[in-house]
Amino acid sequence: EGPITVTDEPDNITECSGSGVTFQATIANAGLGTLYYQWQESTDNGTTWNDVTDGGVYSGATTTALNISDIAGKNGYRYRLQYYTDNCVSDATNYAILTVEGPITIAVNGQPQSLTVCSAETANFDVELDTGIIGNVTYQWQIKASGGSTWTNLSNNSVFNGVTSAHLSVLSTGLNGTCYRVLIQTSTCASIASDSACLTVEGPISFTDHPDDITQCSGESVIFVGSAGVVVGNTGTISYQWEYSSDGLSWNPIPEVAPYSGVTNDTLTISDVTGLSNIWRYRLTARTAECNPVKSNPARLTVEGPLTVTSHPSDWSTCSDKEAFFAAKVSNPGQGVVNYQWQVNDGTGWVNINNDSVYNGSKTDTLSISPVVDKGGYMYKLLAWTGTCDTVETDPATLSVEGPLEFTDEPDSVIVCAGGPASFTVAVANNGVGTVSYQWQRSTNGGATWSNLTNTGVFSGVTTNTLSISNTTGLYNNRFRCRARTANCDWESSIYATLFVEGPITIDVQPVDATVCSNIGHQFTSTISNPGAGVLSLQWQVSSNSGSTWANVSNGAIGNGGVYQGATTDDLNISLVESLNGYQYRLVISTSQCNDTTNTVTLTVNDACTTGTCDLDLDGTINDLDADDDNDQLTDYWEDWMTVHNTLDGWYY
């Protein structure tokens, strides 16, 4: 087989994006054997190669002609044909490069836009293509006459410049209504046309009527009038803007706010000339959308008067036992004495104020009020006038009266057990406005000095009407009080409340278990102390059922012939313990607020007759050493023998 030779290598191809191409190669086999073909593609400049398979945009992948139906996105890809027979080793042609031009697309917002310019100005039309377009892009601008339908290529001259670029400059004179577009192409991509953009040319402006000087009284209205037009034969809608100047040198546009109206037409109305001094000047500017403003001659406004409130009275907040002041300022740039009159509105209407025991300065620009009690919510305003100028009045100001503050619920003294919580509460009535602020204080020296509390340690709620103490240990006999105020009222103090702390109850000596012979008594002993306030209450309790239930011990007979004594003391005396075996005892301790209980102790009772360590006959000798335990003048041995034989032999006596 073979040899195999390439007689025609694949050629480089340049084509427009979206088109189809075919790469071809010719392979000769001088010998036997079937030739096999496989086209390959490289997307990384020939570093790596991948077999092409039929499908999608590819066909003929295993023939000598590779067809690509759409080359979009494949710029710079390389292609080669691999060939072989069954016995001849695979080889490949030279690679061919695919160059993809275009696609030519105009960027979003990249179309040329219609323009309006003033006569003799230059109009600039631009087109912007999307980035990444491959190939040499060429431009050709075209013009269509006003009202025409034919597009004609432009050439560079004194009117048009940049006709074969993305930027076209047009000298606008005489070209009103003309339209423009650009044709764009590459060597392989057909030309596309941009949107058309039309040129509107506005003409020069001249005034046909200038505004006149005006003299007017303060508080009255005036009207300034002017008129301008566009030169015949030119286009453009005239826009107006009135301007003012206080010195005739610097000018500012007038906003459409009182007292001005019509500031953007040929007639300016000033509804109230108050405050406009006689040196103010006004002029009218006229322009079109693209032509610069043209200005009229200035007109002077001469104003007689007026009164102006330069400072209004402010709302006043104070405490019920203090004064209030309201002040205002009224300027008079002209002549005339200013007269003043304060008025009050208590909710029923405005009335004049006269000086009396409460009000002073009722006919000046400053009003004083003392006392202010019962005048909360009243409103005040100042009227001012001259002999010829109408009355002006200030904005009303409101008098807010705080207080008086009154403690309607004083804190109560508290008795608690040491370590427990406590709280003190007050209620404060505010007969006026304002937010009540609170501050709890403590005295540790009987009220000689007081200090503010903070929300630290055991204290919380120190700036509320309820003070909470989480642990009262160590606070015995401390005094507490609450202070209340508003923003303008001084501190008021409640009466003090005392914290009485009982306990803590301390069991210095616990009672202990006891084992006792049945024929004698016993004493359970404890030692109790109370370092705080409160009277200790002691009560011994007894349980005959291993602590399931308990009963208070009472002084007196027990029922076994014995007696309880000291049932409400530290020490419980039991005169005879017979029949009390297994009984449990404890001491319950309390004050009015504190409670505690000693350890539970058990009483074990041994039989005085059979227990060797007991002394049955109480003669001072224990049974184990006493020959006659029961002191009946019979030896214990004989009594034991008789007892046994009575039981075994049925003897009876």
XYZ file of C-alpha atoms in Angstrom:
653
model
C 0.000 0.000 0.000
C 1.009 3.619 -0.548
C 2.994 5.639 -0.668
C 0.386 8.343 0.204
C 1.011 11.917 -0.938
C -0.859 15.218 -0.529
C -1.364 16.679 -3.939
C -3.483 19.681 -2.827
C -3.249 21.208 0.670
C -6.337 22.910 2.265
C -6.331 26.704 1.800
C -6.822 29.485 4.370
C -10.324 30.968 4.145
C -11.676 34.420 5.077
C -15.455 34.739 5.194
C -18.218 36.737 6.933
C -19.700 35.460 10.187
C -22.842 33.436 9.598
C -21.686 32.168 6.181
C -20.659 28.617 5.262
C -17.222 27.426 4.009
C -15.604 24.235 2.662
C -12.025 23.111 3.308
C -10.705 20.701 0.626
C -7.601 18.597 0.169
C -6.476 16.061 -2.457
C -4.666 12.874 -1.353
C -3.017 10.374 -3.779
C -2.337 6.676 -3.009
C 0.224 5.191 -5.415
C -0.354 1.660 -4.196
C -3.109 -0.516 -2.961
C -5.306 -0.083 0.069
C -8.278 2.041 0.958
C -7.641 5.631 2.022
C -9.304 6.794 5.227
C -9.867 10.460 6.099
C -10.485 12.415 9.318
C -10.717 16.208 9.538
C -9.354 17.742 12.724
C -9.893 21.130 14.403
C -7.662 23.188 16.719
C -9.030 26.089 18.785
C -5.692 26.931 20.453
C -3.459 27.819 17.492
C -2.480 24.211 16.745
C -1.416 23.187 20.271
C -4.099 20.524 20.510
C -6.228 18.865 17.821
C -9.621 17.210 18.038
C -11.425 15.060 15.502
C -14.389 16.687 13.780
C -17.595 14.691 13.712
C -20.567 15.147 11.447
C -23.411 17.020 13.100
C -24.377 20.559 13.915
C -22.580 22.850 11.489
C -20.177 20.102 10.285
C -20.504 17.590 7.452
C -17.963 15.592 5.389
C -15.757 15.066 8.473
C -14.381 11.789 7.017
C -14.086 12.944 3.416
C -11.652 15.178 1.587
C -14.098 18.125 1.791
C -15.155 19.493 5.205
C -18.300 21.636 5.077
C -19.044 24.177 7.870
C -22.534 25.598 7.400
C -22.112 28.522 9.882
C -18.683 29.817 10.861
C -19.877 32.257 13.548
C -17.560 32.222 16.576
C -14.767 30.234 14.861
C -12.327 32.990 14.016
C -8.733 31.744 14.115
C -9.684 28.049 14.222
C -7.307 25.749 12.298
C -8.258 22.707 10.243
C -6.246 19.818 8.753
C -7.026 16.477 7.106
C -5.627 13.303 8.639
C -5.234 10.349 6.215
C -4.067 6.703 6.373
C -4.630 3.181 5.023
C -4.858 -0.066 6.901
C -1.088 -0.449 6.848
C 0.245 3.035 6.200
C 0.770 5.177 9.285
C -1.528 8.147 9.734
C -0.305 11.530 8.516
C -1.911 14.953 8.111
C -2.020 17.826 5.663
C -0.827 21.293 6.516
C -3.408 23.216 8.537
C -5.585 25.966 7.065
C -6.706 29.010 9.119
C -10.327 30.196 9.171
C -10.685 33.986 9.496
C -14.207 35.107 10.389
C -15.097 38.715 9.659
C -18.003 40.522 11.248
C -20.735 40.150 12.064
C -21.333 43.840 11.568
C -23.662 44.962 14.349
C -24.387 48.415 15.640
C -24.090 48.715 19.406
C -27.063 49.295 21.645
C -27.549 53.065 21.670
C -24.953 53.226 18.885
C -27.280 54.389 16.078
C -26.884 57.977 14.812
C -29.375 60.266 16.541
C -31.459 63.091 15.104
C -30.129 66.509 16.124
C -31.395 70.010 16.601
C -28.809 72.799 16.421
C -28.772 76.533 16.105
C -28.105 78.079 12.700
C -24.370 78.158 11.773
C -23.490 75.560 14.417
C -21.930 72.175 13.577
C -24.009 69.017 13.898
C -22.202 65.752 14.663
C -23.626 62.359 13.742
C -21.979 59.208 15.105
C -22.350 55.477 14.744
C -20.871 52.965 17.211
C -20.320 49.295 16.343
C -20.229 46.424 18.787
C -16.720 45.554 19.963
C -14.854 42.523 18.658
C -15.807 42.871 14.972
C -13.088 41.286 12.823
C -12.101 42.610 9.429
C -11.446 45.990 7.879
C -14.669 47.973 8.391
C -15.461 50.752 5.894
C -18.042 53.573 6.201
C -19.968 55.734 3.712
C -22.316 58.481 4.926
C -25.339 59.392 2.789
C -27.758 62.344 2.735
C -31.457 62.607 1.923
C -32.885 66.057 1.130
C -35.727 67.505 3.191
C -38.938 65.891 1.926
C -36.955 63.636 -0.473
C -36.707 59.847 -0.788
C -33.315 59.313 -2.484
C -30.089 58.666 -0.594
C -26.873 60.131 -2.051
C -23.281 59.434 -1.029
C -21.505 62.395 0.590
C -18.015 63.691 -0.167
C -15.786 65.681 2.168
C -15.982 69.475 1.560
C -16.480 72.719 3.524
C -19.912 71.546 4.750
C -19.356 67.820 5.316
C -16.388 66.159 7.009
C -15.694 62.519 7.971
C -17.978 61.057 5.325
C -16.017 57.729 5.309
C -15.615 57.436 9.087
C -17.823 56.668 12.053
C -18.146 60.409 12.788
C -19.830 62.872 10.385
C -19.653 66.652 10.941
C -22.210 68.885 9.203
C -22.231 72.717 9.059
C -25.958 73.258 9.673
C -26.687 76.476 7.777
C -29.360 75.872 5.105
C -29.733 72.165 5.862
C -32.876 72.190 7.999
C -34.844 68.941 7.500
C -32.037 66.919 5.837
C -31.493 63.310 7.000
C -28.327 61.164 7.246
C -27.359 57.502 7.435
C -24.150 55.458 7.082
C -23.399 52.262 5.104
C -20.989 49.827 6.840
C -19.200 46.758 5.341
C -16.052 44.596 5.349
C -14.280 42.791 2.497
C -16.533 39.745 2.948
C -19.550 41.084 4.843
C -22.221 42.872 2.847
C -22.977 46.461 3.781
C -25.663 47.331 6.323
C -27.358 50.699 6.723
C -27.723 52.499 10.033
C -30.950 54.136 11.125
C -31.503 57.546 9.591
C -31.030 60.687 11.699
C -32.468 64.051 10.703
C -31.184 67.586 11.271
C -33.370 70.411 12.571
C -31.859 73.890 12.318
C -33.153 76.678 14.563
C -32.676 80.317 13.616
C -31.523 83.528 15.481
C -33.779 85.412 17.953
C -34.518 89.159 18.334
C -36.681 91.185 20.795
C -39.648 93.093 19.411
C -40.801 94.483 22.822
C -38.747 95.207 25.967
C -40.194 95.311 29.558
C -40.814 98.742 31.158
C -39.876 100.145 34.608
C -42.632 99.843 37.270
C -43.252 101.548 40.643
C -45.703 99.817 43.006
C -46.779 99.761 46.675
C -45.768 96.991 49.020
C -48.305 94.192 49.031
C -49.609 94.910 45.523
C -48.934 93.007 42.312
C -47.047 93.975 39.147
C -46.705 92.608 35.615
C -43.645 92.856 33.346
C -44.117 92.140 29.620
C -41.629 91.443 26.803
C -41.725 89.768 23.392
C -39.209 88.084 21.037
C -39.374 86.265 17.678
C -37.368 84.027 15.315
C -36.039 85.505 12.104
C -38.423 84.783 9.235
C -37.545 81.591 7.393
C -35.932 79.880 10.375
C -37.409 77.358 12.815
C -37.433 76.867 16.590
C -39.850 77.358 19.453
C -38.922 80.250 21.727
C -38.569 79.552 25.459
C -38.571 82.391 27.977
C -36.966 82.814 31.392
C -37.269 85.896 33.546
C -34.202 86.882 35.561
C -33.613 89.247 38.470
C -30.639 91.245 39.703
C -30.079 93.250 42.875
C -27.139 95.164 41.420
C -27.662 95.128 37.646
C -24.461 93.109 37.224
C -25.173 89.550 38.336
C -28.398 87.908 37.212
C -30.252 84.821 38.474
C -33.219 82.936 37.009
C -36.494 83.405 38.903
C -38.072 80.166 40.203
C -41.785 79.509 39.758
C -42.586 80.119 43.423
C -44.582 82.787 45.212
C -44.758 85.669 44.632
C -43.639 84.922 41.042
C -45.658 83.311 38.283
C -45.210 83.160 34.512
C -41.431 83.071 34.919
C -41.096 80.985 31.726
C -43.396 82.981 29.421
C -43.354 86.541 28.045
C -45.407 87.948 30.958
C -44.036 87.940 34.523
C -46.516 88.425 37.367
C -45.375 89.319 40.884
C -48.401 88.776 43.095
C -46.895 90.549 46.114
C -43.879 92.856 45.890
C -43.399 92.955 49.665
C -39.703 92.755 50.524
C -38.490 93.584 47.006
C -36.415 96.716 47.405
C -36.426 99.510 44.851
C -33.024 98.510 43.446
C -34.260 95.225 41.980
C -34.185 94.814 38.203
C -35.861 92.318 35.902
C -35.151 91.217 32.348
C -36.475 88.601 29.938
C -34.242 86.019 28.210
C -35.416 84.237 25.055
C -33.924 81.117 23.498
C -34.737 78.060 21.457
C -33.703 74.551 22.372
C -30.313 75.001 20.667
C -29.824 78.746 20.277
C -28.216 80.623 23.166
C -30.365 83.073 25.162
C -30.933 86.624 23.932
C -31.630 89.198 26.690
C -34.070 92.105 26.818
C -33.278 95.509 28.285
C -33.561 95.477 32.123
C -36.610 96.992 33.878
C -36.476 98.433 37.421
C -38.989 97.634 40.190
C -39.432 100.351 42.846
C -41.265 99.080 45.965
C -42.736 101.286 48.665
C -42.955 99.670 52.159
C -43.254 96.894 53.652
C -43.180 95.111 57.066
C -41.545 91.688 57.224
C -41.493 89.196 60.058
C -37.836 88.234 60.327
C -38.147 86.133 63.465
C -41.226 84.242 64.582
C -41.872 83.375 68.230
C -40.770 79.876 69.132
C -42.751 77.298 71.036
C -41.936 77.522 74.734
C -41.834 74.669 77.229
C -41.494 75.344 80.945
C -42.530 74.085 84.365
C -45.741 75.252 85.975
C -43.885 77.307 88.611
C -41.664 79.186 86.133
C -41.908 81.996 83.539
C -42.350 81.947 79.772
C -41.180 84.421 77.134
C -42.248 84.885 73.517
C -40.264 87.184 71.226
C -40.500 88.165 67.559
C -38.733 90.540 65.180
C -40.377 92.649 62.473
C -38.244 94.617 60.027
C -39.372 97.876 58.435
C -37.082 98.928 55.564
C -39.251 101.978 54.899
C -40.754 104.708 56.983
C -43.389 104.584 59.756
C -43.534 103.554 63.395
C -44.266 99.893 63.970
C -47.126 99.119 66.370
C -47.295 95.772 68.192
C -50.093 93.744 69.738
C -49.794 90.253 71.240
C -52.776 87.951 71.007
C -53.675 84.731 72.836
C -55.842 81.797 71.811
C -57.017 79.534 74.635
C -58.958 77.353 72.214
C -61.916 79.695 71.813
C -60.343 82.206 69.409
C -57.760 84.984 69.237
C -58.045 87.976 71.584
C -55.770 90.923 72.356
C -53.661 90.783 75.523
C -53.399 93.681 77.974
C -50.727 94.025 80.644
C -51.865 92.658 84.016
C -50.570 90.532 86.897
C -49.804 87.668 84.498
C -48.863 89.360 81.200
C -46.236 92.037 80.597
C -44.986 93.562 77.301
C -48.261 92.971 75.472
C -47.570 95.935 73.132
C -43.874 95.270 72.514
C -42.062 92.616 70.520
C -41.423 90.537 73.697
C -44.192 89.085 75.885
C -43.541 87.660 79.363
C -45.947 85.365 81.242
C -45.716 84.612 84.972
C -47.022 82.372 86.364
C -47.799 79.958 83.531
C -49.905 77.535 85.551
C -53.213 76.644 83.838
C -52.009 78.107 80.509
C -50.682 74.916 78.954
C -51.646 74.609 75.280
C -52.349 78.334 74.855
C -51.085 79.828 71.560
C -49.563 83.290 71.135
C -48.823 85.455 68.098
C -47.689 89.031 67.435
C -49.472 91.536 65.156
C -47.457 94.428 63.662
C -48.490 97.381 61.483
C -47.675 100.965 60.544
C -49.951 103.847 59.581
C -50.026 102.839 55.888
C -48.889 99.224 55.772
C -51.402 96.505 56.445
C -51.006 94.309 59.489
C -48.575 91.417 59.366
C -48.638 88.667 61.928
C -46.223 86.059 63.112
C -46.752 82.338 63.141
C -48.406 81.214 66.368
C -46.258 79.682 69.098
C -47.549 77.218 71.669
C -46.920 77.309 75.414
C -46.344 73.842 76.841
C -46.567 73.631 80.629
C -45.001 70.661 82.386
C -46.068 69.607 85.874
C -46.697 70.152 88.608
C -45.510 66.671 89.576
C -47.216 64.910 92.466
C -46.397 61.585 94.091
C -49.771 59.839 94.252
C -48.258 56.647 95.643
C -45.227 56.815 97.934
C -42.804 53.891 98.331
C -43.593 51.525 101.211
C -41.060 50.072 103.633
C -40.334 46.406 102.967
C -39.423 43.474 105.227
C -37.649 40.603 103.466
C -35.395 37.704 104.279
C -31.694 38.153 103.601
C -30.809 37.027 100.095
C -34.346 37.436 98.813
C -35.552 40.093 96.346
C -37.351 43.326 97.135
C -38.936 46.141 95.151
C -40.123 49.681 95.756
C -42.745 51.400 93.574
C -44.024 54.946 93.236
C -46.745 56.567 91.146
C -46.295 60.124 89.883
C -49.052 62.287 88.440
C -48.004 64.898 85.854
C -50.734 67.507 85.566
C -49.064 69.027 82.501
C -47.148 67.751 79.485
C -43.669 66.291 79.333
C -42.180 62.883 80.015
C -41.477 62.031 83.636
C -37.915 60.877 84.380
C -37.114 58.845 87.488
C -33.996 58.335 89.625
C -33.876 56.097 92.670
C -31.508 57.012 95.505
C -30.166 55.172 98.535
C -29.035 56.317 101.960
C -26.890 54.088 104.160
C -26.602 56.579 107.023
C -30.165 57.137 108.087
C -30.943 59.735 105.431
C -28.014 62.062 106.162
C -26.759 61.725 102.575
C -28.248 60.248 99.423
C -26.589 58.813 96.321
C -28.017 57.911 92.921
C -28.334 54.219 92.131
C -27.205 52.684 88.848
C -28.350 49.512 87.112
C -25.456 47.457 88.427
C -25.065 44.647 90.914
C -28.340 43.826 92.644
C -30.148 46.979 91.454
C -32.309 47.347 88.328
C -35.042 49.737 87.215
C -33.234 52.653 88.860
C -34.619 55.101 86.263
C -38.180 53.743 86.303
C -40.970 54.024 88.831
C -40.133 50.566 90.207
C -36.778 49.770 91.822
C -35.931 46.071 91.924
C -33.320 44.548 94.269
C -32.394 40.991 93.341
C -30.523 40.180 96.588
C -31.071 42.098 99.833
C -28.144 40.638 101.757
C -26.210 43.395 103.498
C -28.851 46.083 102.868
C -30.466 45.998 106.318
C -31.901 49.378 107.346
C -30.953 51.036 104.020
C -33.346 53.782 102.985
C -34.615 54.303 99.448
C -36.443 57.170 97.773
C -37.435 58.088 94.216
C -36.859 61.409 92.512
C -38.999 62.520 89.550
C -38.745 65.378 87.076
C -39.553 66.462 83.524
C -37.289 68.246 81.056
C -38.208 71.620 82.551
C -39.430 70.779 86.065
C -36.895 70.312 88.850
C -36.479 67.108 90.808
C -39.211 66.194 93.289
C -38.458 63.562 95.961
C -40.739 60.921 97.413
C -40.701 60.052 101.099
C -38.163 57.407 101.951
C -38.898 53.736 102.517
C -36.785 51.511 104.748
C -35.578 48.048 103.798
C -35.737 45.732 106.811
C -33.725 42.562 106.236
C -34.315 39.553 108.490
C -31.748 36.799 108.858
C -30.024 35.063 107.483
C -30.915 32.318 109.940
C -27.762 30.448 110.946
C -27.790 26.972 112.541
C -24.567 27.116 114.531
C -25.059 23.692 116.177
C -27.138 20.949 114.546
C -28.984 18.340 116.709
C -27.480 14.825 116.451
C -28.873 11.287 116.409
C -29.190 9.632 119.825
C -29.307 6.045 121.164
C -30.945 5.942 124.620
C -32.132 3.274 127.070
C -35.889 3.027 127.322
C -36.151 3.854 130.990
C -34.554 7.322 130.819
C -35.047 10.637 128.993
C -33.032 12.608 126.349
C -32.381 16.197 125.256
C -31.891 17.229 121.570
C -29.784 20.388 121.469
C -29.192 23.022 118.757
C -27.842 26.571 118.603
C -29.583 29.126 116.308
C -28.522 32.732 115.542
C -30.111 35.629 113.577
C -27.745 38.521 112.706
C -30.535 40.525 111.066
C -33.901 41.887 112.052
C -36.932 39.817 112.978
C -37.838 37.681 115.985
C -36.864 34.032 115.761
C -39.691 31.521 116.108
C -38.659 27.933 117.054
C -40.775 24.783 116.793
C -39.657 21.179 117.274
C -41.399 18.632 115.094
C -41.679 14.826 115.401
C -42.259 12.088 112.798
C -43.155 8.498 113.701
C -43.197 7.283 110.063
C -39.629 7.928 108.895
C -40.361 11.511 107.860
C -43.459 10.911 105.732
C -45.445 13.256 107.943
C -44.460 15.690 110.641
C -46.313 17.068 113.671
C -45.454 19.972 115.908
C -44.247 18.963 119.359
C -46.202 20.484 122.248
C -44.966 20.771 125.802
C -46.654 18.181 128.060
C -47.361 14.475 128.411
C -46.320 12.192 125.604
C -48.525 9.138 126.267
C -45.736 6.787 127.390
C -45.588 8.343 130.788
C -43.000 10.877 129.663
C -43.160 14.614 129.074
C -41.945 17.004 126.279
C -40.371 20.257 127.417
C -38.738 23.081 125.371
C -40.849 22.419 122.266
C -40.360 26.050 121.143
C -36.758 26.506 122.293
C -33.317 25.522 121.035
C -33.355 22.357 123.220
C -36.065 19.687 123.294
C -36.280 17.642 126.517
C -37.904 14.196 126.490
C -38.334 12.906 130.060
C -38.915 9.244 129.034
C -38.034 7.723 125.645
C -39.814 4.376 126.110
C -41.909 3.485 122.997
C -40.226 6.275 120.956
C -37.743 4.052 119.134
C -37.183 5.238 115.522
C -38.915 8.568 116.069
C -37.328 11.483 114.146
C -37.055 15.072 115.276
C -36.194 18.390 113.654
C -36.313 22.045 114.638
C -38.222 24.453 112.336
C -36.863 28.020 112.572
C -38.564 31.113 111.146
C -38.941 34.847 111.269
C -41.742 36.752 109.571
C -39.835 36.407 106.259
C -37.181 33.693 106.743
C -37.536 29.936 107.155
C -35.038 27.161 107.854
C -34.963 23.662 109.332
C -32.245 21.750 111.168
C -31.043 18.334 110.150
C -33.436 15.473 110.906
C -32.200 13.323 113.817
C -33.311 9.814 114.817
C -33.951 8.555 118.352
C -32.931 4.901 118.849
C -34.329 3.360 122.060
C -32.682 0.237 123.569
C -34.682 -2.105 125.871
C -33.553 -1.221 129.359
C -34.179 -4.789 130.564
C -32.351 -6.823 127.914
C -29.635 -4.450 126.840
C -26.477 -5.057 128.805
C -25.318 -1.485 128.638
C -28.540 -0.220 130.220
C -29.207 0.139 133.937
C -32.654 -1.313 134.469
C -32.945 -0.640 138.194
C -31.115 2.689 137.890
C -28.817 1.730 140.747
C -25.773 2.974 138.927
C -24.567 -0.441 137.697
C -25.188 -1.563 134.126
C -27.041 -4.803 133.598
C -23.966 -6.728 132.451
C -22.328 -6.094 135.847
C -25.438 -6.132 138.078
C -26.404 -9.583 139.619
C -29.871 -8.272 140.382
C -30.805 -6.035 137.385
C -34.350 -5.441 138.515
C -33.516 -5.064 142.234
C -36.128 -7.684 143.285
C -33.773 -9.467 145.732
C -33.575 -12.513 143.379
C -30.500 -13.365 141.402
C -30.909 -12.894 137.678
C -29.778 -16.529 137.007
C -32.706 -18.062 138.984
C -35.136 -15.772 137.247
C -33.804 -16.812 133.842
C -34.079 -20.607 134.756
C -37.646 -20.239 135.972
C -38.631 -18.317 132.891
C -37.236 -20.979 130.550
C -38.934 -23.932 132.367
C -42.235 -22.147 132.624
C -42.141 -21.857 128.880
C -40.880 -25.374 128.027
C -42.642 -27.497 130.684
C -45.933 -25.662 130.857
C -45.541 -24.574 134.434
C -47.838 -21.898 135.596
C -47.906 -19.778 138.725
